[in-house]
PDB file of C-alpha atoms in Angstrom:
ATOM      1  CA  MET Z 196      20.891  46.398  32.265  1.00 39.00           C
ATOM      2  CA  ALA Z 197      20.320  48.205  29.972  1.00 42.00           C
ATOM      3  CA  ILE Z 198      21.060  51.735  30.379  1.00 42.00           C
ATOM      4  CA  VAL Z 199      17.911  54.270  29.580  1.00 37.00           C
ATOM      5  CA  THR Z 200      19.343  57.653  28.431  1.00 35.00           C
ATOM      6  CA  GLN Z 201      17.437  61.082  26.916  1.00 32.00           C
ATOM      7  CA  SER Z 202      17.241  61.101  23.349  1.00 32.00           C
ATOM      8  CA  THR Z 203      16.661  63.857  20.710  1.00 36.00           C
ATOM      9  CA  SER Z 204      13.532  66.037  22.544  1.00 37.00           C
ATOM     10  CA  GLN Z 205      11.097  63.562  22.459  1.00 71.00           C
ATOM     11  CA  ILE Z 206       9.078  62.223  25.879  1.00 79.00           C
ATOM     12  CA  SER Z 207      11.752  63.150  28.580  1.00 80.00           C
ATOM     13  CA  PRO Z 208      12.359  60.381  30.815  1.00 77.00           C
ATOM     14  CA  ALA Z 209      10.816  61.903  33.980  1.00 82.00           C
ATOM     15  CA  ASN Z 210       7.811  62.808  32.311  1.00 86.00           C
ATOM     16  CA  GLU Z 211       7.770  59.295  30.847  1.00 83.00           C
ATOM     17  CA  ARG Z 212       8.207  57.558  34.531  1.00 85.00           C
ATOM     18  CA  VAL Z 213       5.468  59.985  36.159  1.00 90.00           C
ATOM     19  CA  TYR Z 214       2.980  60.556  33.967  1.00 91.00           C
ATOM     20  CA  HIS Z 215       3.510  57.290  30.908  1.00 89.00           C
ATOM     21  CA  GLN Z 216       3.043  59.964  28.554  1.00 89.00           C
ATOM     22  CA  SER Z 217       4.262  57.314  25.448  1.00 85.00           C
ATOM     23  CA  ARG Z 218       0.442  55.621  26.296  1.00 88.00           C
ATOM     24  CA  LEU Z 219      -1.179  58.603  24.435  1.00 92.00           C
ATOM     25  CA  LEU Z 220       0.448  58.575  21.220  1.00 87.00           C
ATOM     26  CA  GLY Z 221      -1.668  56.748  18.319  1.00 88.00           C
ATOM     27  CA  GLU Z 222      -4.967  56.314  16.594  1.00 91.00           C
ATOM     28  CA  TRP Z 223      -7.941  56.634  18.659  1.00 95.00           C
ATOM     29  CA  LYS Z 224     -11.619  56.144  18.188  1.00 95.00           C
ATOM     30  CA  GLY Z 225     -14.700  56.444  19.787  1.00 96.00           C
ATOM     31  CA  ASN Z 226     -18.352  57.691  19.752  1.00 95.00           C
ATOM     32  CA  TRP Z 227     -19.405  61.179  21.933  1.00 94.00           C
ATOM     33  CA  ALA Z 228     -21.627  59.749  24.901  1.00 92.00           C
ATOM     34  CA  GLY Z 229     -24.358  62.091  24.500  1.00 84.00           C
ATOM     35  CA  ASN Z 230     -25.194  61.730  20.116  1.00 89.00           C
ATOM     36  CA  ASN Z 231     -23.149  58.329  18.919  1.00 91.00           C
ATOM     37  CA  GLN Z 232     -21.045  60.397  16.509  1.00 93.00           C
ATOM     38  CA  ALA Z 233     -18.252  59.369  15.635  1.00 95.00           C
ATOM     39  CA  VAL Z 234     -15.376  61.038  17.009  1.00 96.00           C
ATOM     40  CA  GLY Z 235     -11.445  60.456  16.080  1.00 96.00           C
ATOM     41  CA  PHE Z 236      -8.329  62.163  18.024  1.00 97.00           C
ATOM     42  CA  LYS Z 237      -4.796  61.189  16.502  1.00 94.00           C
ATOM     43  CA  VAL Z 238      -1.109  61.624  18.614  1.00 91.00           C
ATOM     44  CA  VAL Z 239       1.521  61.342  15.974  1.00 87.00           C
ATOM     45  CA  ASN Z 240       4.727  62.822  18.467  1.00 87.00           C
ATOM     46  CA  ILE Z 241       4.968  64.421  22.093  1.00 88.00           C
ATOM     47  CA  ARG Z 242       8.099  66.624  22.031  1.00 87.00           C
ATOM     48  CA  GLY Z 243       8.374  68.422  25.529  1.00 87.00           C
ATOM     49  CA  ALA Z 244       5.163  70.219  26.434  1.00 92.00           C
ATOM     50  CA  ARG Z 245       4.112  70.176  22.744  1.00 93.00           C
ATOM     51  CA  ALA Z 246       2.166  66.852  20.829  1.00 93.00           C
ATOM     52  CA  GLN Z 247       1.432  66.793  17.287  1.00 92.00           C
ATOM     53  CA  VAL Z 248      -2.128  66.004  17.012  1.00 94.00           C
ATOM     54  CA  GLU Z 249      -5.019  65.188  14.738  1.00 95.00           C
ATOM     55  CA  TYR Z 250      -8.873  65.626  15.958  1.00 96.00           C
ATOM     56  CA  THR Z 251     -11.770  64.178  13.670  1.00 95.00           C
ATOM     57  CA  HIS Z 252     -15.399  65.103  14.307  1.00 92.00           C
ATOM     58  CA  ASN Z 253     -18.631  65.998  12.279  1.00 88.00           C
ATOM     59  CA  GLY Z 254     -16.037  64.259   8.663  1.00 87.00           C
ATOM     60  CA  HIS Z 255     -13.454  66.767   9.303  1.00 93.00           C
ATOM     61  CA  THR Z 256     -10.018  66.386  10.539  1.00 94.00           C
ATOM     62  CA  GLU Z 257      -8.367  69.427  12.481  1.00 95.00           C
ATOM     63  CA  ARG Z 258      -4.681  69.502  12.688  1.00 95.00           C
ATOM     64  CA  GLY Z 259      -2.113  71.242  14.826  1.00 95.00           C
ATOM     65  CA  PHE Z 260      -0.587  71.032  18.436  1.00 95.00           C
ATOM     66  CA  GLY Z 261      -1.797  70.396  21.449  1.00 96.00           C
ATOM     67  CA  GLN Z 262      -0.183  71.188  24.751  1.00 97.00           C
ATOM     68  CA  VAL Z 263       1.051  68.789  27.009  1.00 96.00           C
ATOM     69  CA  SER Z 264       0.915  69.211  30.847  1.00 95.00           C
ATOM     70  CA  GLY Z 265       1.332  65.624  32.777  1.00 94.00           C
ATOM     71  CA  ALA Z 266      -0.821  63.069  31.305  1.00 94.00           C
ATOM     72  CA  LEU Z 267      -3.221  65.763  29.547  1.00 97.00           C
ATOM     73  CA  ILE Z 268      -3.429  67.076  26.274  1.00 97.00           C
ATOM     74  CA  THR Z 269      -5.197  69.957  25.182  1.00 97.00           C
ATOM     75  CA  PHE Z 270      -5.942  71.148  21.916  1.00 97.00           C
ATOM     76  CA  GLY Z 271      -8.290  73.756  21.689  1.00 95.00           C
ATOM     77  CA  THR Z 272     -11.521  73.019  23.056  1.00 94.00           C
ATOM     78  CA  ILE Z 273     -10.429  69.536  23.568  1.00 95.00           C
ATOM     79  CA  THR Z 274      -8.929  67.302  26.650  1.00 97.00           C
ATOM     80  CA  VAL Z 275      -7.533  64.166  26.188  1.00 97.00           C
ATOM     81  CA  GLY Z 276      -6.422  61.834  28.527  1.00 96.00           C
ATOM     82  CA  THR Z 277      -5.711  58.003  28.997  1.00 94.00           C
ATOM     83  CA  LYS Z 278      -4.662  55.327  32.173  1.00 90.00           C
ATOM     84  CA  ASP Z 279      -4.392  52.423  30.896  1.00 89.00           C
ATOM     85  CA  GLY Z 280      -2.599  53.070  27.128  1.00 89.00           C
ATOM     86  CA  LYS Z 281      -6.097  51.145  25.801  1.00 91.00           C
ATOM     87  CA  SER Z 282      -9.036  53.919  26.347  1.00 95.00           C
ATOM     88  CA  LEU Z 283      -8.977  57.798  26.532  1.00 96.00           C
ATOM     89  CA  VAL Z 284     -11.232  60.121  27.818  1.00 96.00           C
ATOM     90  CA  LEU Z 285     -12.307  62.879  25.408  1.00 97.00           C
ATOM     91  CA  LEU Z 286     -13.749  66.479  26.338  1.00 95.00           C
ATOM     92  CA  SER Z 287     -14.722  69.200  24.903  1.00 93.00           C
ATOM     93  CA  SER Z 288     -15.735  72.096  26.242  1.00 89.00           C
ATOM     94  CA  ALA Z 289     -17.078  73.359  22.935  1.00 78.00           C
ATOM     95  CA  GLY Z 290     -20.227  75.656  22.275  1.00 70.00           C
ATOM     96  CA  ALA Z 291     -23.161  75.423  25.239  1.00 64.00           C
ATOM     97  CA  GLY Z 292     -22.636  72.316  26.947  1.00 74.00           C
ATOM     98  CA  LYS Z 293     -19.626  69.746  27.900  1.00 87.00           C
ATOM     99  CA  GLN Z 294     -19.172  67.000  25.652  1.00 91.00           C
ATOM    100  CA  THR Z 295     -17.060  63.594  26.930  1.00 95.00           C
ATOM    101  CA  ALA Z 296     -16.311  60.537  24.622  1.00 95.00           C
ATOM    102  CA  ASN Z 297     -14.886  57.124  25.779  1.00 95.00           C
ATOM    103  CA  LEU Z 298     -12.285  56.358  22.835  1.00 96.00           C
ATOM    104  CA  GLU Z 299     -10.716  53.042  22.180  1.00 95.00           C
ATOM    105  CA  LYS Z 300      -7.001  52.959  20.556  1.00 92.00           C
ATOM    106  CA  GLN Z 301      -6.518  51.386  17.608  1.00 87.00           C
ATOM    107  CA  ALA Z 302      -3.809  48.639  16.565  1.00 76.00           C
ATOM    108  CA  PRO Z 303      -1.512  50.177  13.826  1.00 63.00           C
ATOM    109  CA  PRO Z 304      -2.351  49.862  10.215  1.00 57.00           C
ATOM    110  CA  ALA Z 305      -0.745  47.184   8.647  1.00 52.00           C
ATOM    111  CA  SER Z 306       1.884  48.999   6.974  1.00 53.00           C
ATOM    112  CA  ASP Z 307       4.137  47.884   3.946  1.00 56.00           C
ATOM    113  CA  ASN Z 308       7.667  49.574   5.689  1.00 74.00           C
ATOM    114  CA  ARG Z 309      10.150  46.436   5.292  1.00 83.00           C
ATOM    115  CA  LEU Z 310      11.664  48.398   8.914  1.00 88.00           C
ATOM    116  CA  MET Z 311       8.772  47.974  10.967  1.00 89.00           C
ATOM    117  CA  GLY Z 312       9.215  45.123  13.667  1.00 91.00           C
ATOM    118  CA  SER Z 313      12.409  43.784  16.203  1.00 94.00           C
ATOM    119  CA  TRP Z 314      15.662  43.587  15.520  1.00 95.00           C
ATOM    120  CA  GLY Z 315      18.959  42.003  16.723  1.00 95.00           C
ATOM    121  CA  GLY Z 316      21.610  40.345  15.901  1.00 95.00           C
ATOM    122  CA  TYR Z 317      25.447  39.713  16.608  1.00 95.00           C
ATOM    123  CA  SER Z 318      28.953  40.447  14.476  1.00 94.00           C
ATOM    124  CA  SER Z 319      31.780  37.923  15.278  1.00 93.00           C
ATOM    125  CA  ASP Z 320      33.721  40.373  13.440  1.00 93.00           C
ATOM    126  CA  ASN Z 321      34.078  42.937  16.128  1.00 94.00           C
ATOM    127  CA  GLY Z 322      31.919  40.890  18.983  1.00 94.00           C
ATOM    128  CA  LYS Z 323      29.501  43.931  19.167  1.00 94.00           C
ATOM    129  CA  SER Z 324      25.349  42.928  19.302  1.00 95.00           C
ATOM    130  CA  ALA Z 325      22.589  45.859  18.709  1.00 95.00           C
ATOM    131  CA  SER Z 326      18.699  45.886  18.743  1.00 95.00           C
ATOM    132  CA  PHE Z 327      16.812  47.867  16.786  1.00 95.00           C
ATOM    133  CA  LYS Z 328      12.784  48.154  17.308  1.00 93.00           C
ATOM    134  CA  VAL Z 329      10.392  50.257  14.855  1.00 92.00           C
ATOM    135  CA  LEU Z 330       7.741  51.034  17.139  1.00 89.00           C
ATOM    136  CA  ALA Z 331       5.648  53.207  14.198  1.00 86.00           C
ATOM    137  CA  VAL Z 332       6.503  55.055  11.058  1.00 85.00           C
ATOM    138  CA  ASN Z 333       4.629  58.033  10.307  1.00 81.00           C
ATOM    139  CA  GLY Z 334       5.654  59.429   6.847  1.00 78.00           C
ATOM    140  CA  LYS Z 335       9.246  60.233   6.949  1.00 83.00           C
ATOM    141  CA  GLU Z 336       8.937  59.636  10.296  1.00 88.00           C
ATOM    142  CA  ALA Z 337       9.422  56.471  12.800  1.00 90.00           C
ATOM    143  CA  GLN Z 338       9.346  56.255  16.849  1.00 92.00           C
ATOM    144  CA  VAL Z 339      12.114  53.881  17.263  1.00 94.00           C
ATOM    145  CA  SER Z 340      14.015  52.174  20.094  1.00 94.00           C
ATOM    146  CA  VAL Z 341      18.276  51.077  19.825  1.00 95.00           C
ATOM    147  CA  THR Z 342      19.950  49.421  22.285  1.00 95.00           C
ATOM    148  CA  THR Z 343      23.813  49.381  21.302  1.00 93.00           C
ATOM    149  CA  ASP Z 344      26.945  48.650  23.843  1.00 91.00           C
ATOM    150  CA  GLY Z 345      24.012  47.855  26.523  1.00 91.00           C
ATOM    151  CA  ILE Z 346      22.546  51.561  26.274  1.00 92.00           C
ATOM    152  CA  THR Z 347      18.898  52.126  24.760  1.00 94.00           C
ATOM    153  CA  ARG Z 348      18.036  54.995  23.750  1.00 94.00           C
ATOM    154  CA  GLN Z 349      14.332  55.713  22.114  1.00 94.00           C
ATOM    155  CA  GLY Z 350      12.986  58.952  20.154  1.00 93.00           C
ATOM    156  CA  THR Z 351      11.940  59.609  16.630  1.00 92.00           C
ATOM    157  CA  GLY Z 352      14.336  58.471  13.688  1.00 91.00           C
ATOM    158  CA  ILE Z 353      14.379  59.905   9.725  1.00 89.00           C
ATOM    159  CA  VAL Z 354      12.730  58.178   6.987  1.00 87.00           C
ATOM    160  CA  TYR Z 355      14.689  57.485   4.001  1.00 82.00           C
ATOM    161  CA  ASN Z 356      13.456  54.620   1.745  1.00 78.00           C
ATOM    162  CA  ASN Z 357      14.611  51.523   3.369  1.00 83.00           C
ATOM    163  CA  VAL Z 358      16.961  53.330   6.047  1.00 89.00           C
ATOM    164  CA  ILE Z 359      16.119  54.516   9.307  1.00 92.00           C
ATOM    165  CA  MET Z 360      18.756  57.277  10.964  1.00 91.00           C
ATOM    166  CA  PHE Z 361      18.263  58.052  14.453  1.00 93.00           C
ATOM    167  CA  GLY Z 362      21.065  59.706  16.338  1.00 89.00           C
ATOM    168  CA  GLN Z 363      24.455  58.160  15.828  1.00 89.00           C
ATOM    169  CA  SER Z 364      22.900  54.309  14.067  1.00 93.00           C
ATOM    170  CA  GLN Z 365      21.367  53.320  11.324  1.00 93.00           C
ATOM    171  CA  ILE Z 366      19.596  50.267  10.297  1.00 94.00           C
ATOM    172  CA  SER Z 367      18.514  49.006   6.875  1.00 92.00           C
ATOM    173  CA  THR Z 368      17.763  46.231   4.589  1.00 89.00           C
ATOM    174  CA  LYS Z 369      16.545  45.027   1.435  1.00 84.00           C
ATOM    175  CA  ASP Z 370      14.331  42.512   1.751  1.00 83.00           C
ATOM    176  CA  GLY Z 371      12.434  43.064   5.245  1.00 86.00           C
ATOM    177  CA  GLN Z 372      14.067  39.824   6.999  1.00 88.00           C
ATOM    178  CA  ASN Z 373      17.790  40.728   7.039  1.00 92.00           C
ATOM    179  CA  GLY Z 374      19.699  44.199   7.630  1.00 93.00           C
ATOM    180  CA  THR Z 375      22.260  45.725   8.592  1.00 95.00           C
ATOM    181  CA  ILE Z 376      22.588  48.101  12.034  1.00 95.00           C
ATOM    182  CA  ILE Z 377      25.467  50.981  11.300  1.00 94.00           C
ATOM    183  CA  TYR Z 378      26.467  52.729  15.040  1.00 94.00           C
ATOM    184  CA  GLN Z 379      28.832  55.073  16.084  1.00 91.00           C
ATOM    185  CA  VAL Z 380      30.871  55.666  19.203  1.00 89.00           C
ATOM    186  CA  GLY Z 381      33.114  58.330  19.218  1.00 87.00           C
ATOM    187  CA  THR Z 382      35.166  58.216  15.776  1.00 89.00           C
ATOM    188  CA  LYS Z 383      34.488  54.859  15.132  1.00 91.00           C
ATOM    189  CA  SER Z 384      32.098  52.906  12.923  1.00 92.00           C
ATOM    190  CA  PHE Z 385      30.797  49.319  13.923  1.00 95.00           C
ATOM    191  CA  SER Z 386      28.365  47.219  11.823  1.00 95.00           C
ATOM    192  CA  VAL Z 387      26.452  45.165  13.073  1.00 95.00           C
ATOM    193  CA  PRO Z 388      24.039  42.306  10.940  1.00 95.00           C
ATOM    194  CA  VAL Z 389      20.423  41.717  12.198  1.00 95.00           C
ATOM    195  CA  THR Z 390      17.337  39.363  11.118  1.00 94.00           C
ATOM    196  CA  LYS Z 391      13.761  40.252  12.346  1.00 92.00           C
ATOM    197  CA  TYR Z 392      12.300  38.449  14.965  1.00 89.00           C
ATOM    198  CA  PRO Z 393       9.272  36.812  14.740  1.00 81.00           C
ATOM    199  CA  PRO Z 394       6.138  38.696  15.191  1.00 69.00           C
ATOM    200  CA  ALA Z 395       4.499  37.397  19.118  1.00 56.00           C
ATOM    201  CA  ASP Z 396       1.507  34.657  18.431  1.00 43.00           C
ATOM    202  CA  SER Z 397      -0.869  36.778  19.678  1.00 38.00           C
ATOM    203  CA  SER Z 398      -2.846  32.852  20.384  1.00 39.00           C
ATOM    204  CA  SER Z 399       0.319  31.720  22.451  1.00 37.00           C
ATOM    205  CA  SER Z 400       2.128  35.046  23.674  1.00 37.00           C
ATOM    206  CA  VAL Z 401       1.993  35.738  27.546  1.00 42.00           C
ATOM    207  CA  ASP Z 402       0.027  38.229  28.896  1.00 41.00           C
ATOM    208  CA  ARG Z 403       2.142  40.005  30.455  1.00 41.00           C
ATOM    209  CA  THR Z 404       0.210  43.625  31.174  1.00 40.00           C
ATOM    210  CA  ALA Z 405      -0.444  42.224  34.192  1.00 39.00           C
TER     211      ALA Z 405
END
């Protein structure tokens, strides 16, 4: 059984277990309940009690850092929260009256980054296996999950061209289908050739949310 350990300052395992804060990550779009005007909210990352966010309303976008408290994020006069990771409730206390909006999680945009997806492989040279999952790429940062020697680490990696570096590990690819995971244990480095797993077919995949 893989062991999940805390990595770089991202969402702490304790908070994730209790509040499922990772459900807040991503882009959300919807409309105000009163006037039906479009509104959007994007959670770029969560680091401890601080979240990097973007709030779009009235045709312009505000960017900054919100405060994370349990399963809620407060950004100025805006508070957001989600229970299922699919719909988000947004409450605005600006002005004379309060406004609410229901937003839906948006599918991540098609990315030309060749590292997006799940990778795995085994090296017959050193007997090591490894897997690397790239959940999202945003500029020079990537949300990743890496499993080496039976230990899973999650957090934010650094993107440089077709290489993502995360802690003591990195993944690289040239063609978007075959790649290499290199990770370090103590003073030793291990290299594992990996291939990208095909994306799940939505028509035949099993719904595991039940």
